[in-house]
mmCIF file with all atom_site columns, C-alpha atoms in Angstrom:
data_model
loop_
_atom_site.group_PDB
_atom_site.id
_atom_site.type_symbol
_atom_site.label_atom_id
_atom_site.label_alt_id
_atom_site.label_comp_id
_atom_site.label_asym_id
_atom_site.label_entity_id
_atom_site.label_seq_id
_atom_site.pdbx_PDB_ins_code
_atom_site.Cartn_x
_atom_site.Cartn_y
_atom_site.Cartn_z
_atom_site.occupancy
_atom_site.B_iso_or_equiv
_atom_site.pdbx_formal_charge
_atom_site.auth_seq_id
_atom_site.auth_comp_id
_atom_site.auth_asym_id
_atom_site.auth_atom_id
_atom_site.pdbx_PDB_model_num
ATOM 1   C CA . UNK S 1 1   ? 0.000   0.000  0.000   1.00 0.00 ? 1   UNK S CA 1
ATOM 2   C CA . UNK S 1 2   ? 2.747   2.325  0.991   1.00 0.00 ? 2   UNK S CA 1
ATOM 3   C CA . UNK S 1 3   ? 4.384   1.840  -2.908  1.00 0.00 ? 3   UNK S CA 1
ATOM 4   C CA . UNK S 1 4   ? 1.383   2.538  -4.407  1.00 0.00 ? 4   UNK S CA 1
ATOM 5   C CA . UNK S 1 5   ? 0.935   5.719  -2.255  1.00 0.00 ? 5   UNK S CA 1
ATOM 6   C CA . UNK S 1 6   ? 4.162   6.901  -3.258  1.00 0.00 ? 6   UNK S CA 1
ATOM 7   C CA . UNK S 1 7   ? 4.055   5.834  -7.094  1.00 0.00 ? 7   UNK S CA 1
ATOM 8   C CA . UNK S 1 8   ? 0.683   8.027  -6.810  1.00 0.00 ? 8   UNK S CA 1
ATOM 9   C CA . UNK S 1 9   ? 2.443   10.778 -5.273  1.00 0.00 ? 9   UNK S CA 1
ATOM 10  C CA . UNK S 1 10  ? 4.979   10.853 -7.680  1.00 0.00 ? 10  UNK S CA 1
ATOM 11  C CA . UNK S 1 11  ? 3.095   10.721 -10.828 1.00 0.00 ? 11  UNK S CA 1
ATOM 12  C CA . UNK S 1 12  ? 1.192   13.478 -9.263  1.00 0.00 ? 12  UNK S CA 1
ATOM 13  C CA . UNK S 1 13  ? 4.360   15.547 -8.957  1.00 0.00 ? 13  UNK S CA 1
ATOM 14  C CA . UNK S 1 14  ? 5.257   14.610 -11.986 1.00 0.00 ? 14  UNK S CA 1
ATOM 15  C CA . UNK S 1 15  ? 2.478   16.046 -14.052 1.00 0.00 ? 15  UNK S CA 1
ATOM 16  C CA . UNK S 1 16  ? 2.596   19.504 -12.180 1.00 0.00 ? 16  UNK S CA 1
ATOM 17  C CA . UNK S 1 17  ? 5.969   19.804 -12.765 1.00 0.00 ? 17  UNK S CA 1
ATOM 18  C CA . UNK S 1 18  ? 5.200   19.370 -16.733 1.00 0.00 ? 18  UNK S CA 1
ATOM 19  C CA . UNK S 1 19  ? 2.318   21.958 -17.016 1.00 0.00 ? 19  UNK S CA 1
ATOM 20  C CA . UNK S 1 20  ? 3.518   24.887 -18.501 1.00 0.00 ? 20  UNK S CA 1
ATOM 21  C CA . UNK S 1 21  ? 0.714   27.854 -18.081 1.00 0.00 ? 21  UNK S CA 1
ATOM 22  C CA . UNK S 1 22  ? 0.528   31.242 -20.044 1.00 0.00 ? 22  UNK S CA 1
ATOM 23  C CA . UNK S 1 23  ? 2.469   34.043 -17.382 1.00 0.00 ? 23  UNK S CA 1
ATOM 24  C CA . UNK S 1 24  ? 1.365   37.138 -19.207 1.00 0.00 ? 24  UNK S CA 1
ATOM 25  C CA . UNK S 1 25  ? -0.692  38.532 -21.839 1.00 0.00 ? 25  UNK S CA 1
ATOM 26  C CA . UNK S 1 26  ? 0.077   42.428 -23.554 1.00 0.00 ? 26  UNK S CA 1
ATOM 27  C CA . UNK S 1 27  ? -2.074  44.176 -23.956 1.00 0.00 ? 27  UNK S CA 1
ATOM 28  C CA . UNK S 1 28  ? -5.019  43.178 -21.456 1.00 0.00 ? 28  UNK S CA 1
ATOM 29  C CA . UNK S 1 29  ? -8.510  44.989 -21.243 1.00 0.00 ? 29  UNK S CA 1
ATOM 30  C CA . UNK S 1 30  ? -8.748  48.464 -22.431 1.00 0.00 ? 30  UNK S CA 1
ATOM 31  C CA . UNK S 1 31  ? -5.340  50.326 -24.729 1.00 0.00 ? 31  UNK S CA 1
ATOM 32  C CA . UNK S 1 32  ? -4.685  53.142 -26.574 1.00 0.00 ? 32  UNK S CA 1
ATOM 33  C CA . UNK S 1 33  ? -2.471  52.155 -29.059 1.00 0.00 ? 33  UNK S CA 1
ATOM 34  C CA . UNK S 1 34  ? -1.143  48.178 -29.749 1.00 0.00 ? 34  UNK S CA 1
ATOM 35  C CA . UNK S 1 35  ? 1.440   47.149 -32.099 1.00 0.00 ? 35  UNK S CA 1
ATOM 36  C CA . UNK S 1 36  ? 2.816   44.312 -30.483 1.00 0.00 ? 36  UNK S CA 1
ATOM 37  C CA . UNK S 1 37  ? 1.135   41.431 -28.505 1.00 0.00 ? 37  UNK S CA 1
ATOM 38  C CA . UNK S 1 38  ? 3.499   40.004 -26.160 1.00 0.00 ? 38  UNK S CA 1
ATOM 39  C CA . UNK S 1 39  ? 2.115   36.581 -24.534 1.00 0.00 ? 39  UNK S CA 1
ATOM 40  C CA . UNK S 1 40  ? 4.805   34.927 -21.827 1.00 0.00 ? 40  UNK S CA 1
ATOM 41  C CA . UNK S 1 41  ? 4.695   31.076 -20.875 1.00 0.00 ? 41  UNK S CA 1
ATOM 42  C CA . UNK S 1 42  ? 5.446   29.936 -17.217 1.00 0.00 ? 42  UNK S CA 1
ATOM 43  C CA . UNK S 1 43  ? 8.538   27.647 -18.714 1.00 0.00 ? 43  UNK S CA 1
ATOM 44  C CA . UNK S 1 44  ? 10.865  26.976 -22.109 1.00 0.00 ? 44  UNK S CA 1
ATOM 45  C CA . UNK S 1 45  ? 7.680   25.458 -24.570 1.00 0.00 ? 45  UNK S CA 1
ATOM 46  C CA . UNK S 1 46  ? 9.268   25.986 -27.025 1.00 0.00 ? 46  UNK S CA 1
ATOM 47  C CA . UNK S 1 47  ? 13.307  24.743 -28.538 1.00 0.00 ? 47  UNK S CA 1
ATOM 48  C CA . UNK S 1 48  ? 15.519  27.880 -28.508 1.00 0.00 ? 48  UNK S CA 1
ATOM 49  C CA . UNK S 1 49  ? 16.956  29.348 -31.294 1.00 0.00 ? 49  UNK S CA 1
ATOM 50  C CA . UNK S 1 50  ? 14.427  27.652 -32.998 1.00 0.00 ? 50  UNK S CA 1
ATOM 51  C CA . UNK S 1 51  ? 12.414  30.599 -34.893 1.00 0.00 ? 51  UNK S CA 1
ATOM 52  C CA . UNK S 1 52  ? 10.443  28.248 -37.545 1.00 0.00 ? 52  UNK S CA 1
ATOM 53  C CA . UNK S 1 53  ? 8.131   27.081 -34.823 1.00 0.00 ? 53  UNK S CA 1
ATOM 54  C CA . UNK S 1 54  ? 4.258   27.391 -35.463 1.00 0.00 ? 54  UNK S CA 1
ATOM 55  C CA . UNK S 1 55  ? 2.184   30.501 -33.756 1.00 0.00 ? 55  UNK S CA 1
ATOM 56  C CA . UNK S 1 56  ? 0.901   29.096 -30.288 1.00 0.00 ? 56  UNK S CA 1
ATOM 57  C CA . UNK S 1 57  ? -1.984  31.344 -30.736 1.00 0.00 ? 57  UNK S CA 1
ATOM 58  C CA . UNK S 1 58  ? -4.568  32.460 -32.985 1.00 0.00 ? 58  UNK S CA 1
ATOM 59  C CA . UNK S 1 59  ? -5.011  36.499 -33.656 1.00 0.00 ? 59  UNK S CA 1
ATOM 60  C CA . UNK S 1 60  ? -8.698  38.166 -34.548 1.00 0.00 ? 60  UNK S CA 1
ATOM 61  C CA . UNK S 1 61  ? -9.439  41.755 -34.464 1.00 0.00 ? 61  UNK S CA 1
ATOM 62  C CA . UNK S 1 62  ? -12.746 42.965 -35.501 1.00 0.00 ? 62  UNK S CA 1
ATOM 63  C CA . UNK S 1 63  ? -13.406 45.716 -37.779 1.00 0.00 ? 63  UNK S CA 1
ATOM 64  C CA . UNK S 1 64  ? -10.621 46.669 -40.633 1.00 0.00 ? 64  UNK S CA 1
ATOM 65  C CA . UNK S 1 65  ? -7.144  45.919 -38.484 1.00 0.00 ? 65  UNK S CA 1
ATOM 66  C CA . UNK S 1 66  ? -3.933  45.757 -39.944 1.00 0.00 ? 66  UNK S CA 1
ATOM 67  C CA . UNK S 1 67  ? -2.211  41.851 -41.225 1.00 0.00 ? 67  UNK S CA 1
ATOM 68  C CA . UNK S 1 68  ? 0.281   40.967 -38.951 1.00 0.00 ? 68  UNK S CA 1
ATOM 69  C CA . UNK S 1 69  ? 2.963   38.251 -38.289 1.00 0.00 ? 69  UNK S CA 1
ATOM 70  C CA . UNK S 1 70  ? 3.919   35.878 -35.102 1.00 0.00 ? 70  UNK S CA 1
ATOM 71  C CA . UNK S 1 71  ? 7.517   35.187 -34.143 1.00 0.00 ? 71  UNK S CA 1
ATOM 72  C CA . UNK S 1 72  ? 9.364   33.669 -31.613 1.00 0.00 ? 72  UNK S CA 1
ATOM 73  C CA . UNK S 1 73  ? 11.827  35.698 -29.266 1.00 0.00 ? 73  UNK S CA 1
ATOM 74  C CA . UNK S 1 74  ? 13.107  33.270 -26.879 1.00 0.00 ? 74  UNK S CA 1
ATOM 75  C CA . UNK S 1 75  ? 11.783  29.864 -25.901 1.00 0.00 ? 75  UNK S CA 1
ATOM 76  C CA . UNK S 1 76  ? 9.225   30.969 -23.343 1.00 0.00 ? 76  UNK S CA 1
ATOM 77  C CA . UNK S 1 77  ? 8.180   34.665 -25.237 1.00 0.00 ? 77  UNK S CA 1
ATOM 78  C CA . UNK S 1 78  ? 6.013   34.763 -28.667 1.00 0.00 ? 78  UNK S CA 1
ATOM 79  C CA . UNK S 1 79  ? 5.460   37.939 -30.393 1.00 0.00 ? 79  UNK S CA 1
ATOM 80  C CA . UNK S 1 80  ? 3.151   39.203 -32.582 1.00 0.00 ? 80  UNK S CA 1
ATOM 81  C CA . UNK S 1 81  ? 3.297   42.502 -34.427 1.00 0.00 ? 81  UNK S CA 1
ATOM 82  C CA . UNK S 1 82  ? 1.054   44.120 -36.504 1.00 0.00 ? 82  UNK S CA 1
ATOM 83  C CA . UNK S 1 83  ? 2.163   45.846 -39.860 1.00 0.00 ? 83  UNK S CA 1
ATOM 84  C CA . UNK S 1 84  ? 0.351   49.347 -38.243 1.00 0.00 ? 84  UNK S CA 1
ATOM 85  C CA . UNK S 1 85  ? -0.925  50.339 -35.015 1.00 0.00 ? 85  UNK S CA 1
ATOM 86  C CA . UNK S 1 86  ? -4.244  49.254 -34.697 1.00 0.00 ? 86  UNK S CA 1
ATOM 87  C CA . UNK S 1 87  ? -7.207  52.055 -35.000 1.00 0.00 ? 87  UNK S CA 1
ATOM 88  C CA . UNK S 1 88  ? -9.647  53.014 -32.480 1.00 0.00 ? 88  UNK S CA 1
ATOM 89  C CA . UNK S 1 89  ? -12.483 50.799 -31.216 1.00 0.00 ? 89  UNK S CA 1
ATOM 90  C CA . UNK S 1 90  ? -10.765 47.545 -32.404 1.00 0.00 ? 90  UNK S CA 1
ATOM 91  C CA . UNK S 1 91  ? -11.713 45.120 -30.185 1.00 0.00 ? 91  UNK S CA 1
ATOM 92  C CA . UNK S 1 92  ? -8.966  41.473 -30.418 1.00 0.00 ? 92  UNK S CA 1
ATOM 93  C CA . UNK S 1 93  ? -8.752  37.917 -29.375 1.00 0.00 ? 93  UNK S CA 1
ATOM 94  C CA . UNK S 1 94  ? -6.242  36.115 -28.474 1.00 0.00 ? 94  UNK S CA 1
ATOM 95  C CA . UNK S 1 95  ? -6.855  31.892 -28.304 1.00 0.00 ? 95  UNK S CA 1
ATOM 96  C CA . UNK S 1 96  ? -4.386  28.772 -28.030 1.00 0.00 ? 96  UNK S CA 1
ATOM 97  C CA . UNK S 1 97  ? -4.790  26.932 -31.085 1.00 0.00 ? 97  UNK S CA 1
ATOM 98  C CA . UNK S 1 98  ? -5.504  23.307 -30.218 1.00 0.00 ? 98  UNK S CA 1
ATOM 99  C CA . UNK S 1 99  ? -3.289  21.841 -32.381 1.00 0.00 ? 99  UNK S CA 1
ATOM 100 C CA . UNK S 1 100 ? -0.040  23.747 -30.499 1.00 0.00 ? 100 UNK S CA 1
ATOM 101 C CA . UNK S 1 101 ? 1.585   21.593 -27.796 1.00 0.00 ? 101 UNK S CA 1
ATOM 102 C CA . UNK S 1 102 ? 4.757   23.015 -25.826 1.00 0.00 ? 102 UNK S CA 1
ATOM 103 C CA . UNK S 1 103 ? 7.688   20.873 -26.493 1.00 0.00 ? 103 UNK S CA 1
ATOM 104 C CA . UNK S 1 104 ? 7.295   19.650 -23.204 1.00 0.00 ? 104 UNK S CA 1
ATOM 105 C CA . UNK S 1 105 ? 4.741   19.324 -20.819 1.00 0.00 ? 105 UNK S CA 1
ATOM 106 C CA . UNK S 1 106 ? 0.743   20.752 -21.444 1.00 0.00 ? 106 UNK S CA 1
ATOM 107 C CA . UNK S 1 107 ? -0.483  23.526 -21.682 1.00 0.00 ? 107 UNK S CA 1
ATOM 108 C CA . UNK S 1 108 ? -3.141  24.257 -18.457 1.00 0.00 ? 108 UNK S CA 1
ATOM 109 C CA . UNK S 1 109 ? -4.970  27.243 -17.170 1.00 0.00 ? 109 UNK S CA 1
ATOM 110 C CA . UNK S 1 110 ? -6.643  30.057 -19.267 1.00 0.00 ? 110 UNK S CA 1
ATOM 111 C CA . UNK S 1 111 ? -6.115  30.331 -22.912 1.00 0.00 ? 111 UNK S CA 1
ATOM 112 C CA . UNK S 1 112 ? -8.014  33.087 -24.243 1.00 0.00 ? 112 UNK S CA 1
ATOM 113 C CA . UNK S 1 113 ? -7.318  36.595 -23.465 1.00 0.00 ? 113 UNK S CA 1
ATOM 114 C CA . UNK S 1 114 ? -8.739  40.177 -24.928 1.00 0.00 ? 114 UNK S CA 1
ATOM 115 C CA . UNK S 1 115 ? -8.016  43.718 -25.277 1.00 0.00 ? 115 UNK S CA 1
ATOM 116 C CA . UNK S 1 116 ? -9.600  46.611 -27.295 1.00 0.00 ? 116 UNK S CA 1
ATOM 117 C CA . UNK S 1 117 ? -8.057  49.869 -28.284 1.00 0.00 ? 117 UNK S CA 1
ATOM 118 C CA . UNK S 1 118 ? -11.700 51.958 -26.846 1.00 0.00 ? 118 UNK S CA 1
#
């Protein structure tokens, strides 16, 4: 019984120590002016130097905003800039797409995040 408590245990530990969770979102709720979205993960998700990797998450503005591009900066910060700033009273969604995976680990807690420029 005691093994099987502390196999339990373990793969418990385990699994936490795998989750990797979004740290930060920019910009959040209500912004003048956005050019950049800057979302951080809570550990490496992704290989470094590695800048070829799929966009972790999908962009959609409402209203006529500008095309932009995703790119990696570092192995836990993706970037996504837009060719102009964005007008007034575009509202924008950011979502994980379900098909990204960290390199390591899952991805847990929220996933989709929001901001308008008023």
């Amino acid at each position: 019984m005691r093994s099987l408590l502390g196999a339990t245990l373990a793969l418990t530990v385990s699994l936490h120590a795998h989750a990797v969770t979004i740290a930060s979102v920019s910009p959040q709720g209500e912004v003048a002016q956005v050019r950049q979205i800057t979302v951080k993960f809570s550990a490496p998700v992704v290989p470094f130097g590695d800048l070829r990797l799929p966009d972790p998450m999908s962009v959609s503005c409402d209203g006529t905003a500008p095309a932009g591009s995703g790119r990696w900066a570092n192995d836990r910060a993706w970037l996504y800039d837009f060719r102009e700033a964005l007008p007034p009273g575009t509202r924008c969604t950011l979502k994980a797409r379900p098909e990204w995976k960290p390199s390591s680990g899952t991805l847990t807690g929220p996933t989709d995040y929001a901001f308008s420029t008023g």
